[in-house]
Short mmCIF file of C-alpha atoms and ligand atoms in Angstrom, two decimals:
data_model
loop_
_atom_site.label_atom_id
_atom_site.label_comp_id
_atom_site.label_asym_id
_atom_site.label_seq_id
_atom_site.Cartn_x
_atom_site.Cartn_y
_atom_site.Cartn_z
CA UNK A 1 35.41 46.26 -12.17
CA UNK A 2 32.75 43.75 -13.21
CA UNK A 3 29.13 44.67 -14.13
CA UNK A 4 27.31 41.19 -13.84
CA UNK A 5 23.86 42.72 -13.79
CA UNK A 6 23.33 43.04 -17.50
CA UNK A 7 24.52 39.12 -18.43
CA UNK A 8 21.68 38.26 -15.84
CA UNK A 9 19.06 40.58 -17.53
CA UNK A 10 19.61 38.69 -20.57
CA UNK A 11 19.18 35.77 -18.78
CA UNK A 12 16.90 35.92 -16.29
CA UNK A 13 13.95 33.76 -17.96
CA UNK A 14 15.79 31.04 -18.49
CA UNK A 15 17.69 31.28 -15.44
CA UNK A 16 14.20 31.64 -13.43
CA UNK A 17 12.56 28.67 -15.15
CA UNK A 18 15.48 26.52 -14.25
CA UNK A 19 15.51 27.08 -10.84
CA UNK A 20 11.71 26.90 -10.98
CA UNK A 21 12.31 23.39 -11.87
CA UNK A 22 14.50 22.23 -9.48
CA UNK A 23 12.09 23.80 -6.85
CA UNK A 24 8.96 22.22 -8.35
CA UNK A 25 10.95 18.62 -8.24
CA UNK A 26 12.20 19.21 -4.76
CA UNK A 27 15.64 17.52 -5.92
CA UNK A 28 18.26 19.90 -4.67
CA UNK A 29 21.25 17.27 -4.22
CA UNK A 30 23.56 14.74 -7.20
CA UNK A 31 20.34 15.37 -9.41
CA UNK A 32 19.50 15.42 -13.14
CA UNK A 33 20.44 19.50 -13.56
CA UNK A 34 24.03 18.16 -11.95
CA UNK A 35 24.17 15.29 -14.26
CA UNK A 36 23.21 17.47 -17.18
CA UNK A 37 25.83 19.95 -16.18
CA UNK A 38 28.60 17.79 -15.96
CA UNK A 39 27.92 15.72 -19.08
CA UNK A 40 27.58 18.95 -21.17
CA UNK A 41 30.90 20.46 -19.85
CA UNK A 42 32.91 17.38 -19.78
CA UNK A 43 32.09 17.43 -23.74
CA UNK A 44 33.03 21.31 -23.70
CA UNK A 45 36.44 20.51 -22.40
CA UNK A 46 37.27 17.23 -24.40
CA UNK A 47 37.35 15.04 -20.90
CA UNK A 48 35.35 12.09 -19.89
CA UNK A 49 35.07 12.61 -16.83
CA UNK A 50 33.71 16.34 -15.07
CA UNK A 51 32.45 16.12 -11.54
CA UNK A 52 30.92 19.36 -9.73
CA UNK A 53 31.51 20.19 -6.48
CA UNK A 54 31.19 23.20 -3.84
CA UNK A 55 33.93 25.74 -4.99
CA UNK A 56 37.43 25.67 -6.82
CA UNK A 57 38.51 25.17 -3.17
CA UNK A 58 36.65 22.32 -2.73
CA UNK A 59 37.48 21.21 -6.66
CA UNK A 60 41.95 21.64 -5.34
CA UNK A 61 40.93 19.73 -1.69
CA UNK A 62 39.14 17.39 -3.06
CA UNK A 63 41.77 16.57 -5.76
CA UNK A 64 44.65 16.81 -3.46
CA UNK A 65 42.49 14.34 -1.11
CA UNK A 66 41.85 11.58 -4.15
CA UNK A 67 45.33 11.68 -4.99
CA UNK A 68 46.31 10.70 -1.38
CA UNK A 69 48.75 13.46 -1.04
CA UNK A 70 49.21 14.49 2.46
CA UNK A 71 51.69 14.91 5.44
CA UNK A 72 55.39 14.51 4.46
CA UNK A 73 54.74 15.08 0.92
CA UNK A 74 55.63 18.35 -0.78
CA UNK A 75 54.23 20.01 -3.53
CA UNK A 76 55.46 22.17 -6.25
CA UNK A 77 53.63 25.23 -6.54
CA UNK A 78 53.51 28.84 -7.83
CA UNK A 79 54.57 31.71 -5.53
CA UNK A 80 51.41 34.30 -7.23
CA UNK A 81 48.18 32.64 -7.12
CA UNK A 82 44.88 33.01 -4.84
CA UNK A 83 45.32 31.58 -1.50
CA UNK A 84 43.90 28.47 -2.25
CA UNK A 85 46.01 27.14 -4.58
CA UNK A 86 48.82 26.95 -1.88
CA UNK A 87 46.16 26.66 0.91
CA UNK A 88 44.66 23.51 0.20
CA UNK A 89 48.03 21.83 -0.44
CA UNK A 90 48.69 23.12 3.27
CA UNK A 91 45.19 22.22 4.79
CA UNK A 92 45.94 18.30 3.80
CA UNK A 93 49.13 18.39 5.80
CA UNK A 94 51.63 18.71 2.83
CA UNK A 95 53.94 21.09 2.34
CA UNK A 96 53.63 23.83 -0.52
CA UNK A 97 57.38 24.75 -2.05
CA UNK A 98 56.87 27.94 -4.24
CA UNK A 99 58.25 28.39 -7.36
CA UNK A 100 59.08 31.60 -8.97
CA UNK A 101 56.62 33.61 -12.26
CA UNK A 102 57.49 34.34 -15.64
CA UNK A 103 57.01 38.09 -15.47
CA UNK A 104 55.77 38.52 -18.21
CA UNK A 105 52.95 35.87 -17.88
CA UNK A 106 52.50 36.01 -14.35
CA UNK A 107 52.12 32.25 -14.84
CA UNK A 108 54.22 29.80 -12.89
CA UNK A 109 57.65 29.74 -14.60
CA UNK A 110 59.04 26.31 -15.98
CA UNK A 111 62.71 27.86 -16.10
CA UNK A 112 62.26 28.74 -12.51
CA UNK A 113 60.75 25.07 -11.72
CA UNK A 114 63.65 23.25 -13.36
CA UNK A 115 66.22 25.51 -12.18
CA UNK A 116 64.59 24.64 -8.57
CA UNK A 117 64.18 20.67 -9.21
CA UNK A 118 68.09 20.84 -10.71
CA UNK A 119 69.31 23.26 -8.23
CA UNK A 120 67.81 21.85 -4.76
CA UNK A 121 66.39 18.56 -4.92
CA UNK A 122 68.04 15.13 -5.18
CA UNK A 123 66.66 11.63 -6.64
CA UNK A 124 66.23 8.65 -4.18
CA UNK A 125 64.74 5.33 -4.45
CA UNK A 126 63.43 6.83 -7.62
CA UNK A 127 61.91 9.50 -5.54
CA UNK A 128 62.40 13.21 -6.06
CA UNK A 129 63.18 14.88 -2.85
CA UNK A 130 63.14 18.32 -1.89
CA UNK A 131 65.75 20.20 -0.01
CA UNK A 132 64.41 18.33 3.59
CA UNK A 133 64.44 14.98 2.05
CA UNK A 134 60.75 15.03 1.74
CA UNK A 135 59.14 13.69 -1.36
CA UNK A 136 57.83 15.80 -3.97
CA UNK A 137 54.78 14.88 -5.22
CA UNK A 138 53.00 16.73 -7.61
CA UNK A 139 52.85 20.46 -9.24
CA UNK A 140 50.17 22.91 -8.81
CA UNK A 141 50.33 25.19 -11.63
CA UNK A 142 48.14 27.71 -11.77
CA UNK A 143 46.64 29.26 -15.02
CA UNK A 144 46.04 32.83 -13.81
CA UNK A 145 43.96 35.99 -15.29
CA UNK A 146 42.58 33.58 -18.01
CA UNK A 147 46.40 32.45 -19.99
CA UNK A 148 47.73 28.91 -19.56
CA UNK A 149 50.63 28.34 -18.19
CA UNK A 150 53.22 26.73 -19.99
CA UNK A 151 51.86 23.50 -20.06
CA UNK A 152 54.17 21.14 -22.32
CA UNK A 153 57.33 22.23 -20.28
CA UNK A 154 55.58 21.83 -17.24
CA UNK A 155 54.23 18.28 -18.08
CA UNK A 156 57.58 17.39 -19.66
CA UNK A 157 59.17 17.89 -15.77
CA UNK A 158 56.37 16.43 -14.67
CA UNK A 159 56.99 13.56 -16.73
CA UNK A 160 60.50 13.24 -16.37
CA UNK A 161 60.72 12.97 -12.36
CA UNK A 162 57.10 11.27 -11.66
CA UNK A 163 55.17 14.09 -10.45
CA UNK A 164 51.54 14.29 -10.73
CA UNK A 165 50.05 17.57 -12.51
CA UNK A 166 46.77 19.00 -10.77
CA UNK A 167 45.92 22.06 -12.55
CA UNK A 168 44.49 25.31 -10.81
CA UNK A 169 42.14 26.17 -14.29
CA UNK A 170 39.77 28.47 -11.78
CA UNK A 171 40.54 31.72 -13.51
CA UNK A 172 40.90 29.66 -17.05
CA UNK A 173 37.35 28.06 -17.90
CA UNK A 174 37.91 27.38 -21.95
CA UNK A 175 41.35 29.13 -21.86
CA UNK A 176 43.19 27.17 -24.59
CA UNK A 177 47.13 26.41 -25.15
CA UNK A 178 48.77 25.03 -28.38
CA UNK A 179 50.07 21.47 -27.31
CA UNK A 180 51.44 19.05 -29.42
CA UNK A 181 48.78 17.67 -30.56
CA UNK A 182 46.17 20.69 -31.50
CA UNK A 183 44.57 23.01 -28.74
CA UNK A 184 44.15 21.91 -25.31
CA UNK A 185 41.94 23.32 -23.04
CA UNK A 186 43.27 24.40 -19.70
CA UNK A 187 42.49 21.70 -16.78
CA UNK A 188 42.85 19.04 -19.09
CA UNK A 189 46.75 18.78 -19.74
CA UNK A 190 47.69 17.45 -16.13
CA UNK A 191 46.58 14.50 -14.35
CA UNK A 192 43.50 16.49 -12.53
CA UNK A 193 42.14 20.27 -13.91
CA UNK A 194 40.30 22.17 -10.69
CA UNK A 195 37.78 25.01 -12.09
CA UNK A 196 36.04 27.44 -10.33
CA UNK A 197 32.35 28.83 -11.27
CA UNK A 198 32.89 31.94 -8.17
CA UNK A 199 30.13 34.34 -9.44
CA UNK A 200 33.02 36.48 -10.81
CA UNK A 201 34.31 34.30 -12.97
CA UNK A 202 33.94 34.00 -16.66
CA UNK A 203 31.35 31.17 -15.80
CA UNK A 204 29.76 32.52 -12.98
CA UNK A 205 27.26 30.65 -10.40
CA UNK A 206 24.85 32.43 -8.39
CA UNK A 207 26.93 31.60 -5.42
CA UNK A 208 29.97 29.09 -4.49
CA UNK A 209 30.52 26.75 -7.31
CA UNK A 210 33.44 24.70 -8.44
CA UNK A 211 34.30 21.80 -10.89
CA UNK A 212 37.28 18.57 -11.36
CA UNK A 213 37.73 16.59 -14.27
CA UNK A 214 40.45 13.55 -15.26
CA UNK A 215 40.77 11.35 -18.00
CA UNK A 216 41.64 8.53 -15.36
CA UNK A 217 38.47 6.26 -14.78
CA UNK A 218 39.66 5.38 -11.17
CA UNK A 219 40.29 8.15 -10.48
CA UNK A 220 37.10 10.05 -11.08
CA UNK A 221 35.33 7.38 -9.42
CA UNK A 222 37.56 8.14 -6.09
CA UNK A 223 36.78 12.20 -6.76
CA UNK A 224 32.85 11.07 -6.90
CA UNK A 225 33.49 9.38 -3.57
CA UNK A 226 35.04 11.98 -2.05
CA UNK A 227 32.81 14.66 -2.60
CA UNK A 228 30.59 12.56 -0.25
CA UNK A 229 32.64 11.89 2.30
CA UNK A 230 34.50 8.72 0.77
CA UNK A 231 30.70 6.92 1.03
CA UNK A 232 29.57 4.11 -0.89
CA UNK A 233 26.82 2.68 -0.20
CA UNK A 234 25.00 5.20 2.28
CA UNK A 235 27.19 5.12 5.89
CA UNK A 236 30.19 2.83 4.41
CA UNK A 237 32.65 5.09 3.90
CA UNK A 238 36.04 3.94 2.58
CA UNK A 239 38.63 6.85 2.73
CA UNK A 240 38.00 10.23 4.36
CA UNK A 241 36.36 12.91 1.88
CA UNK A 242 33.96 16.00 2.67
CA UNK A 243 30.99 17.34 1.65
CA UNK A 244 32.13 18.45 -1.33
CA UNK A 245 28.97 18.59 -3.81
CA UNK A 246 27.65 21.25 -6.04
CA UNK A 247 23.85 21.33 -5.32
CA UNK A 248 21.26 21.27 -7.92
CA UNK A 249 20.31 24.99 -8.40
CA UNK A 250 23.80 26.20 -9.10
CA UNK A 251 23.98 23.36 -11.79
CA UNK A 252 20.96 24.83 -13.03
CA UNK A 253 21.98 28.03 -13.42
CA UNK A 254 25.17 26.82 -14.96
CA UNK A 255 23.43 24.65 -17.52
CA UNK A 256 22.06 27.80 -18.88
CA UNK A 257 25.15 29.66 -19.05
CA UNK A 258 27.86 27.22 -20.32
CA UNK A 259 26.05 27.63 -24.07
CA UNK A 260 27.07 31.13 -23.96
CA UNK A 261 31.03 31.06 -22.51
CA UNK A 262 32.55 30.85 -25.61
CA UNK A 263 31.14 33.95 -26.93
CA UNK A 264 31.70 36.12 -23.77
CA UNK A 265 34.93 34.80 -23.59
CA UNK A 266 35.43 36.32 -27.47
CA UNK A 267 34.11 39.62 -26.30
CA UNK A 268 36.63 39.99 -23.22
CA UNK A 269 39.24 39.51 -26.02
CA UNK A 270 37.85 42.60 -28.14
CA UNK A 271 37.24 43.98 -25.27
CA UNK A 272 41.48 43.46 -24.64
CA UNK A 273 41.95 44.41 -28.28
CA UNK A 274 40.24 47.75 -27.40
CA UNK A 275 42.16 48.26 -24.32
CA UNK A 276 45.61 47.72 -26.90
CA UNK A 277 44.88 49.84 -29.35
CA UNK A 278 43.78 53.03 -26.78
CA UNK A 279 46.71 52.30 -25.00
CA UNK A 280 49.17 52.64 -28.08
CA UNK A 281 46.99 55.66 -29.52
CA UNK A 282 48.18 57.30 -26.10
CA UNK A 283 51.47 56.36 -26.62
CA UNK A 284 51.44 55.07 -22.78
CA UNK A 285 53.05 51.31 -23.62
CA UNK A 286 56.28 52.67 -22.92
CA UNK A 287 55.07 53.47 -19.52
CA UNK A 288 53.12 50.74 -18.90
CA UNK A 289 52.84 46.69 -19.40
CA UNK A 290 50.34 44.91 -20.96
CA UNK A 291 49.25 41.42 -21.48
CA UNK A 292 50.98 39.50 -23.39
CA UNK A 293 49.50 37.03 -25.96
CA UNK A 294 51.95 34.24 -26.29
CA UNK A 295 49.51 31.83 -28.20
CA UNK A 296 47.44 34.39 -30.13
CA UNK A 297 48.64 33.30 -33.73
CA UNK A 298 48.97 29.74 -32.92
CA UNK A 299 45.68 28.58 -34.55
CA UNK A 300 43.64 28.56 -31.37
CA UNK A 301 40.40 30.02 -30.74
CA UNK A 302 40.28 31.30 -27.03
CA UNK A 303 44.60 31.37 -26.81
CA UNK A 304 43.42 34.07 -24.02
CA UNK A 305 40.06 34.84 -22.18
CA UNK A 306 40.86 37.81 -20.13
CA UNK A 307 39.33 36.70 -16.98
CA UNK A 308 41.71 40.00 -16.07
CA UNK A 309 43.13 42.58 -17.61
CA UNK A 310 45.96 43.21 -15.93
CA UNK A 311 48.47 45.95 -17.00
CA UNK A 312 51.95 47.00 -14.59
CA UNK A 313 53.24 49.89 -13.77
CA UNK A 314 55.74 51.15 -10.91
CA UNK A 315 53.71 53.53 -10.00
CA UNK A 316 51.09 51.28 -9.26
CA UNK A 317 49.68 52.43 -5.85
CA UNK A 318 49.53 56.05 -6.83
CA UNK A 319 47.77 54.89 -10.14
CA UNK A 320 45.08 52.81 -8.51
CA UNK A 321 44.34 55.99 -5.75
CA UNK A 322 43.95 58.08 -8.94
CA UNK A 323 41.74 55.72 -10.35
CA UNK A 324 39.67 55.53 -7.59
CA UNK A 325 39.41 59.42 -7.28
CA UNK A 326 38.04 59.21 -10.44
CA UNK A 327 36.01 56.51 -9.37
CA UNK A 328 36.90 53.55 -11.85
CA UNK A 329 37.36 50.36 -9.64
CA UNK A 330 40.72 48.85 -10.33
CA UNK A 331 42.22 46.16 -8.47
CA UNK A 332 45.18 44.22 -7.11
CA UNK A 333 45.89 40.88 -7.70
CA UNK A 334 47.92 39.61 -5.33
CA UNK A 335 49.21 42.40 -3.49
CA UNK A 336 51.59 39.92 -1.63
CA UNK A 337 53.43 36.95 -2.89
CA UNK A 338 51.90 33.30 -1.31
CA UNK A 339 55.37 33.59 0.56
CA UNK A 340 54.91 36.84 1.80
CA UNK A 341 51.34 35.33 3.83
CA UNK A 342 51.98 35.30 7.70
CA UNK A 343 50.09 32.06 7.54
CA UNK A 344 53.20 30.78 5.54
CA UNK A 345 55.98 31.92 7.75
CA UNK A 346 56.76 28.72 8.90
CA UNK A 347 58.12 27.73 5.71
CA UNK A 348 60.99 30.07 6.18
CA UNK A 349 60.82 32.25 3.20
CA UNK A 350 62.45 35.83 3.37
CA UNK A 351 61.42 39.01 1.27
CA UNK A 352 63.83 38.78 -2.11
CA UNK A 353 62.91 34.82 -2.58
CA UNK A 354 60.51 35.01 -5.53
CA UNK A 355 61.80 38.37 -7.32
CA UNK A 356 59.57 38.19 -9.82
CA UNK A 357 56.76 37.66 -7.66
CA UNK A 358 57.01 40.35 -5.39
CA UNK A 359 57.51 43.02 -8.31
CA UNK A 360 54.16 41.56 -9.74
CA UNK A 361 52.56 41.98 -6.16
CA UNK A 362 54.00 45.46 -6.41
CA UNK A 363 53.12 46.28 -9.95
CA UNK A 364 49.90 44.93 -10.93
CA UNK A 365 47.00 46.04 -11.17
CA UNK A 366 43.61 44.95 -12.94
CA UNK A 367 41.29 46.71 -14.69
CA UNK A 368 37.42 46.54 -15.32
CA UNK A 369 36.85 43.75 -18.10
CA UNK A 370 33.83 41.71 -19.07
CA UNK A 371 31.81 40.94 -21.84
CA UNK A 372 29.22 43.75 -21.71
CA UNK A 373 32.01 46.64 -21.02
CA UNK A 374 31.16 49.02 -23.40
CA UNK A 375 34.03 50.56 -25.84
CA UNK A 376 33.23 54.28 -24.17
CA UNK A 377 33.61 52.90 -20.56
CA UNK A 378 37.15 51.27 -21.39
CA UNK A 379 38.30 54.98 -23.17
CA UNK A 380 37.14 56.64 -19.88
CA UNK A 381 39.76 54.01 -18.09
CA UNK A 382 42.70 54.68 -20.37
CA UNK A 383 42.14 58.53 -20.73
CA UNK A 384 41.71 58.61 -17.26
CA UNK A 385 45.42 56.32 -17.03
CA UNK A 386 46.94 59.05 -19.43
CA UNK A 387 45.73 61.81 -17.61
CA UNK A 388 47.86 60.23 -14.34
CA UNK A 389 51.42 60.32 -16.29
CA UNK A 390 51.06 63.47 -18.06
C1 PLP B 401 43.51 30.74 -8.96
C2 PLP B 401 42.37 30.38 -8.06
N1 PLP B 401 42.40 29.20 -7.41
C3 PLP B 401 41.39 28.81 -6.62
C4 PLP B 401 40.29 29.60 -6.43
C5 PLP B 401 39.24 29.16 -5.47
O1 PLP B 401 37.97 29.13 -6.03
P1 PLP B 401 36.66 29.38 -5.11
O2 PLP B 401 36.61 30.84 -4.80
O3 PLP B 401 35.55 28.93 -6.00
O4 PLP B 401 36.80 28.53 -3.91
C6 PLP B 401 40.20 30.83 -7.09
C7 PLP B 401 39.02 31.69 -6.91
O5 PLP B 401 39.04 32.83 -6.64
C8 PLP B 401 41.28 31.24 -7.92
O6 PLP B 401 41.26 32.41 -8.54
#
């Protein structure tokens, strides 16, 4: 699936002299590598404000935490995401409503949000409510396999019924969507972005890594607080945070890496271009989805950074043992919808809830991407694919 030995090779000098550093100074906590970091990628996204912490966990806690939202608040969310998108909006006592895909996306649809808002809530005291009369607070959309979601519908609900907007950008690091005024990155649109720097992801750590940003100036200065337990100064602590900080070695490593996202990023996309044009040489795109590109020729530069390739097929399962036998590492994300998770049972969803959802769950199926993948590699995938439904 993902073959991050080679990026390291080419990048193991600088990599080692950074750490090096941070050894030699004995500074491993809110140092100058996590300064550098965060001034260097708050410029790369357009935001003033970036602030690391542990993981995109912590980044979604953390920013759920700031924001004050907690029990008897709900929060608008998208049915097919990683567990922590819906997780964290659980683990601070508020209550996650899903919210059906666009299927062809995957992406948290805006149809299927104002159908729900117009549908089942009500307005009160210039509150929206959901169907239990609890407030709604805030959407989580989630920008998944590296394409935004929607964003200008999304904010324009969010706008219309007072809802705060705290992105999920952990697959999306650069991802870009055509908003009204030019292209945005992803994280930036809503009212908080959460990013995630998991070693698999497009901007990778050498362990757990994650990143907030906000325009807001209070507001970052709460998110810097609450990475450290809601402290300032040392032992006065004014709201309850965690230890949410991303340590000085991982910030290092970072440093080194962020110069070169926006050219890895352009080689997943020919790396999805190759994957297109094998797959319509085999004549299998009747057979099988692809991704789509919604913003490709919308004037952007990365409308699409492949964090996954993910094609769909019903004959998924069957496809990914086949693959397997032939030993190319596929795999499946999500194979169950958030409101499929036994952890989630207690919000009383049933199976036929989120349609589009569970056919995605059932469908998907990702295949090996990253910069390095070598043209030969990705043929060996698809011939391997056409092999299956001949
Ligand atoms: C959509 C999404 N949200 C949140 C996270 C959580 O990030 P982390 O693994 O850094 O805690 C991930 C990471 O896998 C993710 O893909």
């Amino acid at each position: 699936m993902l073959d991050l030995s080679e990026q390291y090779r080419s990048l193991a000098e600088p990599i080692r002299n950074e750490i090096e550093q941070v050894l030699a100074s004995q500074r491993f906590i809110l140092g100058p590598k996590l300064e550098e970091f965060e001034q260097s990628i708050a410029s790369y996204l357009g935001v003033p404000h970036a602030i690391g912490v542990s993981s995109g966990t912590d980044a979604l806690l953390a920013a759920l935490m700031a924001l004050g939202i907690g029990a008897g608040d709900t929060v608008l969310t998208t049915a097919y995401s990683f567990f922590a998108t819906a997780g964290c909006v659980a683990r601070v006592g508020a209550t996650p409503r899903f919210v059906d895909i666009d299927p062809e996306t995957y992406n948290l649809s805006p149809t299927a949000l104002k159908h729900y808002i117009d549908k089942f809530c009500k307005r009160s005291g210039g509150k929206l409510l959901d169907q239990n009369d609890q407030p709604i607070c805030a959407i989580v959309p989630s920008h998944l396999f590296g394409l935004c979601c929607e964003m200008d519908e999304i904010m324009e609900l969010a706008r219309e019924h007072h809802l705060l907007v705290i992105e999920d950008a952990a697959q999306a690091i650069g991802a870009e969507y055509p908003g009204p005024n030019g292209a945005a990155n992803a994280g930036t649109m809503g009212d908080v972005g959460c990013f995630s720097f998991y070693p698999s992801k497009n901007l990778g750590a050498a362990g757990d890594a994650g990143l907030i940003v906000c325009r807001n100036d209070k507001l970052a200065k709460r998110l810097r607080l609450c990475r450290q337990h809601g402290m300032e100064p040392r032992y006065e602590h004014h709201f309850i945070g965690g230890n949410f900080r991303l340590d000085e070695i991982q910030a290092a490593i970072l440093n080194v890496k962020l110069p070169h996202l926006n050219g890895w990023s352009a080689a997943r996309r020919a790396a999805a271009d190759i994957y297109r044009e094998e797959f319509a040489r085999s004549r299998l795109t009747d057979r099988i989805g692809l991704p789509v590109e919604p913003f490709r020729s919308r004037g952007l530069t990365n409308h699409h950074i492949y964090h996954q390739y993910v094609i769909r097929t019903r004959q998924r399962d069957e496809l990914h043992a086949h693959l397997a036998r032939r030993e190319i590492d596929t795999a499946i994300y999500y194979p169950l919808g958030l409101h499929e998770q036994e952890c989630f049972q207690y919000l009383g969803y049933k199976p036929g809830d989120f349609p589009e959802t569970e056919r995605a769950a059932r469908e998907s199926l990702a295949l090996p991407i990253y910069p390095e993948i070598q043209p030969e590699a990705q043929r060996f995938v698809v011939n391997a694919i056409v092999e299956f439904f001949k």
